[in-house]
mmCIF file of C-alpha atoms in Angstrom:
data_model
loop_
_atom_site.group_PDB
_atom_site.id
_atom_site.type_symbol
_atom_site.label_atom_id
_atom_site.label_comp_id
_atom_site.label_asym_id
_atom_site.label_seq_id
_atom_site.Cartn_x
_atom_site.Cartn_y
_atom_site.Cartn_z
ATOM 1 C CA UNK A 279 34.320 -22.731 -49.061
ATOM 2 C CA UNK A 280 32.934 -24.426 -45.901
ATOM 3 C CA UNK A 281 31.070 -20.522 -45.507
ATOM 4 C CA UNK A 282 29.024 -21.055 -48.483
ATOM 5 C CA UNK A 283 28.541 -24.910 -48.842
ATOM 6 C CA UNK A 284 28.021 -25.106 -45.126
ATOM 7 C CA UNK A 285 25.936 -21.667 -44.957
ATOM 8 C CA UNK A 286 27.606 -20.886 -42.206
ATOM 9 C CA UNK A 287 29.877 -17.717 -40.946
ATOM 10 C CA UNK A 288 33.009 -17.298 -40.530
ATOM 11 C CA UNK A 289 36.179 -14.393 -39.624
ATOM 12 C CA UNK A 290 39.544 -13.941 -40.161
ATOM 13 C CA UNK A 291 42.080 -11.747 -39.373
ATOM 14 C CA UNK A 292 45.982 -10.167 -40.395
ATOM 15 C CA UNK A 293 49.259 -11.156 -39.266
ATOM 16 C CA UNK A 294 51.685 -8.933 -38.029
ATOM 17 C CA UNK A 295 54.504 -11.137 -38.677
ATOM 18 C CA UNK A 296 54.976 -13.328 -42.141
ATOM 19 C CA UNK A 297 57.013 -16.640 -41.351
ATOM 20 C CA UNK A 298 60.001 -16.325 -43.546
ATOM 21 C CA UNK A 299 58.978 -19.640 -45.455
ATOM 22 C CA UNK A 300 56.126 -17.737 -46.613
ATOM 23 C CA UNK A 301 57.831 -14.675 -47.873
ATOM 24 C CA UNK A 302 60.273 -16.557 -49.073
ATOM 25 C CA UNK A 303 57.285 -18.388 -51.623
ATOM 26 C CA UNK A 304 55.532 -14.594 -51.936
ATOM 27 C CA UNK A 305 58.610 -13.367 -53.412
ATOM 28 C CA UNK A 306 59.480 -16.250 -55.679
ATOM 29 C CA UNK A 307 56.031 -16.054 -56.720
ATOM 30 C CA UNK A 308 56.238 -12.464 -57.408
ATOM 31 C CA UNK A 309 59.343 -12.822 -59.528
ATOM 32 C CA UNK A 310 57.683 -15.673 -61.777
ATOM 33 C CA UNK A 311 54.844 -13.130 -62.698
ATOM 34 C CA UNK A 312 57.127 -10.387 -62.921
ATOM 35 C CA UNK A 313 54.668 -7.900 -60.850
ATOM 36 C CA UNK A 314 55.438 -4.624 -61.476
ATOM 37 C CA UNK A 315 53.500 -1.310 -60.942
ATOM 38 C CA UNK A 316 50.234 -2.638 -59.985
ATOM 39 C CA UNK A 317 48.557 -4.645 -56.807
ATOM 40 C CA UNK A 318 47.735 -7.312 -56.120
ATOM 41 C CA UNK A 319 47.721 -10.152 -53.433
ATOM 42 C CA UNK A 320 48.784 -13.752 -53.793
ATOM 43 C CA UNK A 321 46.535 -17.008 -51.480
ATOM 44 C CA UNK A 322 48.630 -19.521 -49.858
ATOM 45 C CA UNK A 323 47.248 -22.614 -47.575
ATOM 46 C CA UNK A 324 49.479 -23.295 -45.349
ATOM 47 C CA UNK A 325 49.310 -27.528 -44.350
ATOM 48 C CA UNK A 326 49.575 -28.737 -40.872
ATOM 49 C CA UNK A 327 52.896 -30.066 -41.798
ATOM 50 C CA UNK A 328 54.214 -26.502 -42.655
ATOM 51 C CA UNK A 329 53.943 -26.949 -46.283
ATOM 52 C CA UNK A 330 52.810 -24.114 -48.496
ATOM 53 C CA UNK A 331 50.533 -24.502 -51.266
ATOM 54 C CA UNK A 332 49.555 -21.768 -53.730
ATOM 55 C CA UNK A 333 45.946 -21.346 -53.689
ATOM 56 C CA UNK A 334 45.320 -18.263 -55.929
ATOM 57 C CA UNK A 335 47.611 -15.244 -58.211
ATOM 58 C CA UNK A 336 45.672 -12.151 -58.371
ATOM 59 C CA UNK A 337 46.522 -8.913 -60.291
ATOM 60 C CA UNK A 338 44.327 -6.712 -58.040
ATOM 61 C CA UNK A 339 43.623 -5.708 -54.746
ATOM 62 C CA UNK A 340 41.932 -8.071 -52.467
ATOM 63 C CA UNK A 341 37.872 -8.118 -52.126
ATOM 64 C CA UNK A 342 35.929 -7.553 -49.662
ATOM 65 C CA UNK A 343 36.937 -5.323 -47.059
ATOM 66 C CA UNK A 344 40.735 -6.222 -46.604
ATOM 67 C CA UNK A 345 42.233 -3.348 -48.279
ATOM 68 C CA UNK A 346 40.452 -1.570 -45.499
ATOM 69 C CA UNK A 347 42.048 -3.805 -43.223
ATOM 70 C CA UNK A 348 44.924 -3.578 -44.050
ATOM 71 C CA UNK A 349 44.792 0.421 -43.552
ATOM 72 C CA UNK A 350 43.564 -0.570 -40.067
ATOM 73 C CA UNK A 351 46.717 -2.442 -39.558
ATOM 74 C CA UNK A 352 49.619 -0.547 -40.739
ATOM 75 C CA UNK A 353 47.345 3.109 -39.831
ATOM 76 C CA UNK A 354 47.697 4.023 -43.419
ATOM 77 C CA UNK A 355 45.856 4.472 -46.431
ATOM 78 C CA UNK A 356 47.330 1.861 -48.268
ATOM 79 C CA UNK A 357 45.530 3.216 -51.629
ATOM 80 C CA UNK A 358 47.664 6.162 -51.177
ATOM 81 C CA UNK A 359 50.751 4.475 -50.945
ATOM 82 C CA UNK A 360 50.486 2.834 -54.051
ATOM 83 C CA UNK A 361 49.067 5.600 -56.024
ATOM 84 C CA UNK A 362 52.419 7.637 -54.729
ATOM 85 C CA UNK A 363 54.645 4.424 -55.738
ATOM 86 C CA UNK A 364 52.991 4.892 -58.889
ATOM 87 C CA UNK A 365 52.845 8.697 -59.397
ATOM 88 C CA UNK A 366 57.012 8.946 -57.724
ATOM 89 C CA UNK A 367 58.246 5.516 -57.992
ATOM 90 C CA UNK A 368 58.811 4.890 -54.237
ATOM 91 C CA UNK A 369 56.726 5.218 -51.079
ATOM 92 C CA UNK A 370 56.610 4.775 -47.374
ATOM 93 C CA UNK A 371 57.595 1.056 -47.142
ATOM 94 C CA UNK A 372 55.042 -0.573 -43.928
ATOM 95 C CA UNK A 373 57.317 -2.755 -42.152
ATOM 96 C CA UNK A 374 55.700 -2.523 -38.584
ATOM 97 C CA UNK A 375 51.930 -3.931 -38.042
ATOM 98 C CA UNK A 376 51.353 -2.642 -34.998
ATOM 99 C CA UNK A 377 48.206 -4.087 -34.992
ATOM 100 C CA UNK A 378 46.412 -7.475 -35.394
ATOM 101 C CA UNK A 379 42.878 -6.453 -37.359
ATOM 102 C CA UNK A 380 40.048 -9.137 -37.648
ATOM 103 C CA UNK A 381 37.118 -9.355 -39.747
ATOM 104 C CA UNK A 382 34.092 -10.756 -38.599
ATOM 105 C CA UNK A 383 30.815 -11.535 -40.834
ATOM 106 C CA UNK A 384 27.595 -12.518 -40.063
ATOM 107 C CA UNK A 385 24.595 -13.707 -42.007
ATOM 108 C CA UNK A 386 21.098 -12.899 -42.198
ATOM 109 C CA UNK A 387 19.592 -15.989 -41.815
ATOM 110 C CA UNK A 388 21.428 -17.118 -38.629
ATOM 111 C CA UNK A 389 19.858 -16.299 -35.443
ATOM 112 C CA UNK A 390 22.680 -14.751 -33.015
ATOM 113 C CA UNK A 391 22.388 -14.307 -29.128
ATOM 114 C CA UNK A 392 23.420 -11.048 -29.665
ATOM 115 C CA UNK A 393 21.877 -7.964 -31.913
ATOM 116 C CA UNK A 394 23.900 -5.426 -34.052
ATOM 117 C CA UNK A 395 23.178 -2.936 -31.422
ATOM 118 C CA UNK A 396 24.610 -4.787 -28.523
ATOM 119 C CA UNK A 397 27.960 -5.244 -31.411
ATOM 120 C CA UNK A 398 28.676 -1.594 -31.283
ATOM 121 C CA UNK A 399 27.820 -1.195 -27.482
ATOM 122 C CA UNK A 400 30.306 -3.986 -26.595
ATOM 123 C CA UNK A 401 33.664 -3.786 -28.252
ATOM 124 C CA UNK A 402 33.907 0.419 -28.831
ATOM 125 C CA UNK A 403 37.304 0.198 -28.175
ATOM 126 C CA UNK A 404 38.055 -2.756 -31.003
ATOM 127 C CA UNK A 405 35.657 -1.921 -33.484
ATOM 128 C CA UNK A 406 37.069 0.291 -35.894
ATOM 129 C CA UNK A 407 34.392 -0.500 -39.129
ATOM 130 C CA UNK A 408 31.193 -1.943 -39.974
ATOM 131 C CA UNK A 409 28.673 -1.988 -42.588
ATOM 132 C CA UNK A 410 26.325 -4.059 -45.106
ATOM 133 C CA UNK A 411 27.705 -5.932 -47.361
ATOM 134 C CA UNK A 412 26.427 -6.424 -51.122
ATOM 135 C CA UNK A 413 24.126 -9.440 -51.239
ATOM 136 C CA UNK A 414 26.606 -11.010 -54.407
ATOM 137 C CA UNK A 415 30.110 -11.776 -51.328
ATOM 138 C CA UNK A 416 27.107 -12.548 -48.838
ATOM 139 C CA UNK A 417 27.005 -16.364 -49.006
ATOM 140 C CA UNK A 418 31.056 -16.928 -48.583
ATOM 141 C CA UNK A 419 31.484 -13.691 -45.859
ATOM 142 C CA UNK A 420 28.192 -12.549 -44.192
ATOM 143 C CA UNK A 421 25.548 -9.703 -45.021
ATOM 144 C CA UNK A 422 27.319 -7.755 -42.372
ATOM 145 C CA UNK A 423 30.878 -7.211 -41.973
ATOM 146 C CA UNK A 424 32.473 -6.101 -38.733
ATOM 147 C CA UNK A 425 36.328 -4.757 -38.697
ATOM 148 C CA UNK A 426 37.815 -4.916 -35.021
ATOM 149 C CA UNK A 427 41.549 -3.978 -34.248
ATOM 150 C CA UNK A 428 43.834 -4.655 -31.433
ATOM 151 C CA UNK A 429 47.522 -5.020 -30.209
ATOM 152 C CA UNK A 430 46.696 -8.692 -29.310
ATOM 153 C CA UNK A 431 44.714 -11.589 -31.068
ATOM 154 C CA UNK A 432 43.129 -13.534 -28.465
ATOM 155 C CA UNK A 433 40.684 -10.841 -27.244
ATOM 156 C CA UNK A 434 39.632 -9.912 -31.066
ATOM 157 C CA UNK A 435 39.166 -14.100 -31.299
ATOM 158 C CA UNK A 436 37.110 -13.755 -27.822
ATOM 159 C CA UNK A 437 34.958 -10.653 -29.577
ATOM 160 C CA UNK A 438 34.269 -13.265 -32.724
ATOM 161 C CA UNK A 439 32.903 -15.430 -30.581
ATOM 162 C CA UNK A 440 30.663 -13.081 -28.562
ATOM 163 C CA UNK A 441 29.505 -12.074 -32.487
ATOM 164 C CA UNK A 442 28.960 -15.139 -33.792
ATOM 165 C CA UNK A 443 27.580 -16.761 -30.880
ATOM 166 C CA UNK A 444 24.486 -18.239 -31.896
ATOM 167 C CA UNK A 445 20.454 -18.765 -30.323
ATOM 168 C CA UNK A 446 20.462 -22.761 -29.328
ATOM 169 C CA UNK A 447 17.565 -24.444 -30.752
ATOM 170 C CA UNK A 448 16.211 -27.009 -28.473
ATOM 171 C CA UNK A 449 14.377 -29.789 -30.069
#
């Protein structure tokens, strides 16, 4: 929200590990919709206090590009997965993350130390995805959208940074 009303960027990235308070409120909330056979993803907020709040219930995949994250994460084609749970009735069931995978947007009408160029020079290791992103999902998650990967979160929250830095204006 603070994205679009704000106009300004913003990232986020996966977990590999799901506090057990929070599965425990997936799974109750998957039971009260009865979820069978199809995707879909579920939004929490979870308070400084610890409390979780149910944000949204959606019978589909996520937007943007976190189904593609999530194939970053688990190294799988998640879209396969299902459509085997589908076509066999079971699949591969992704229990390890290995990895923690961030995306990071940035808009068009921000001015950023740093060019797309100097993006792909810098993190060729992390950076697993990139590309344009349709001008309707631009306000809340960029024009561009980056997708880096790594074993650890604090240097893909460093390479966010180095993104999104911005050009000071001096007045």
């Amino acid at each position: 929200m603070d994205a679009v009303n704000e106009n300004t960027d913003m990232y986020y990235h996966t977990v590999r590990e799901i506090e057990p308070e929070l599965a425990e409120v997936g799974l109750a909330t998957l039971k009260a919709f009865d979820v069978r056979a199809r995707m879909f993803h579920f939004e929490f907020f979870l308070g400084d206090d610890g409390r979780i709040t149910p944000l949204e219930v959606n019978m589909r995949p996520p937007g943007g590009l976190t189904m593609d994250m999530f194939n970053y994460m688990f190294d799988r084609d998640c879209y396969r997965l299902w459509a085997e749970m589908i076509a066999r009735g079971s699949c591969e069931q992704l229990v390890e993350r290995p990895y923690f995978v961030m995306y990071v947007g940035r808009k068009l009408d921000i001015a950023y130390v740093h060019g797309h160029d100097e993006v792909l020079q810098k993190f060729p290791q992390m950076l697993v995805h990139h590309e344009p992103i349709d001008e309707v999902f631009a306000p809340a998650i960029g024009n561009h959208g980056y997708i880096m990967r790594a074993a650890e979160l604090a240097p893909l929250k460093a390479a966010a940074g180095w993104i999104q830095e911005r050009v000071k204006v001096r007045l």
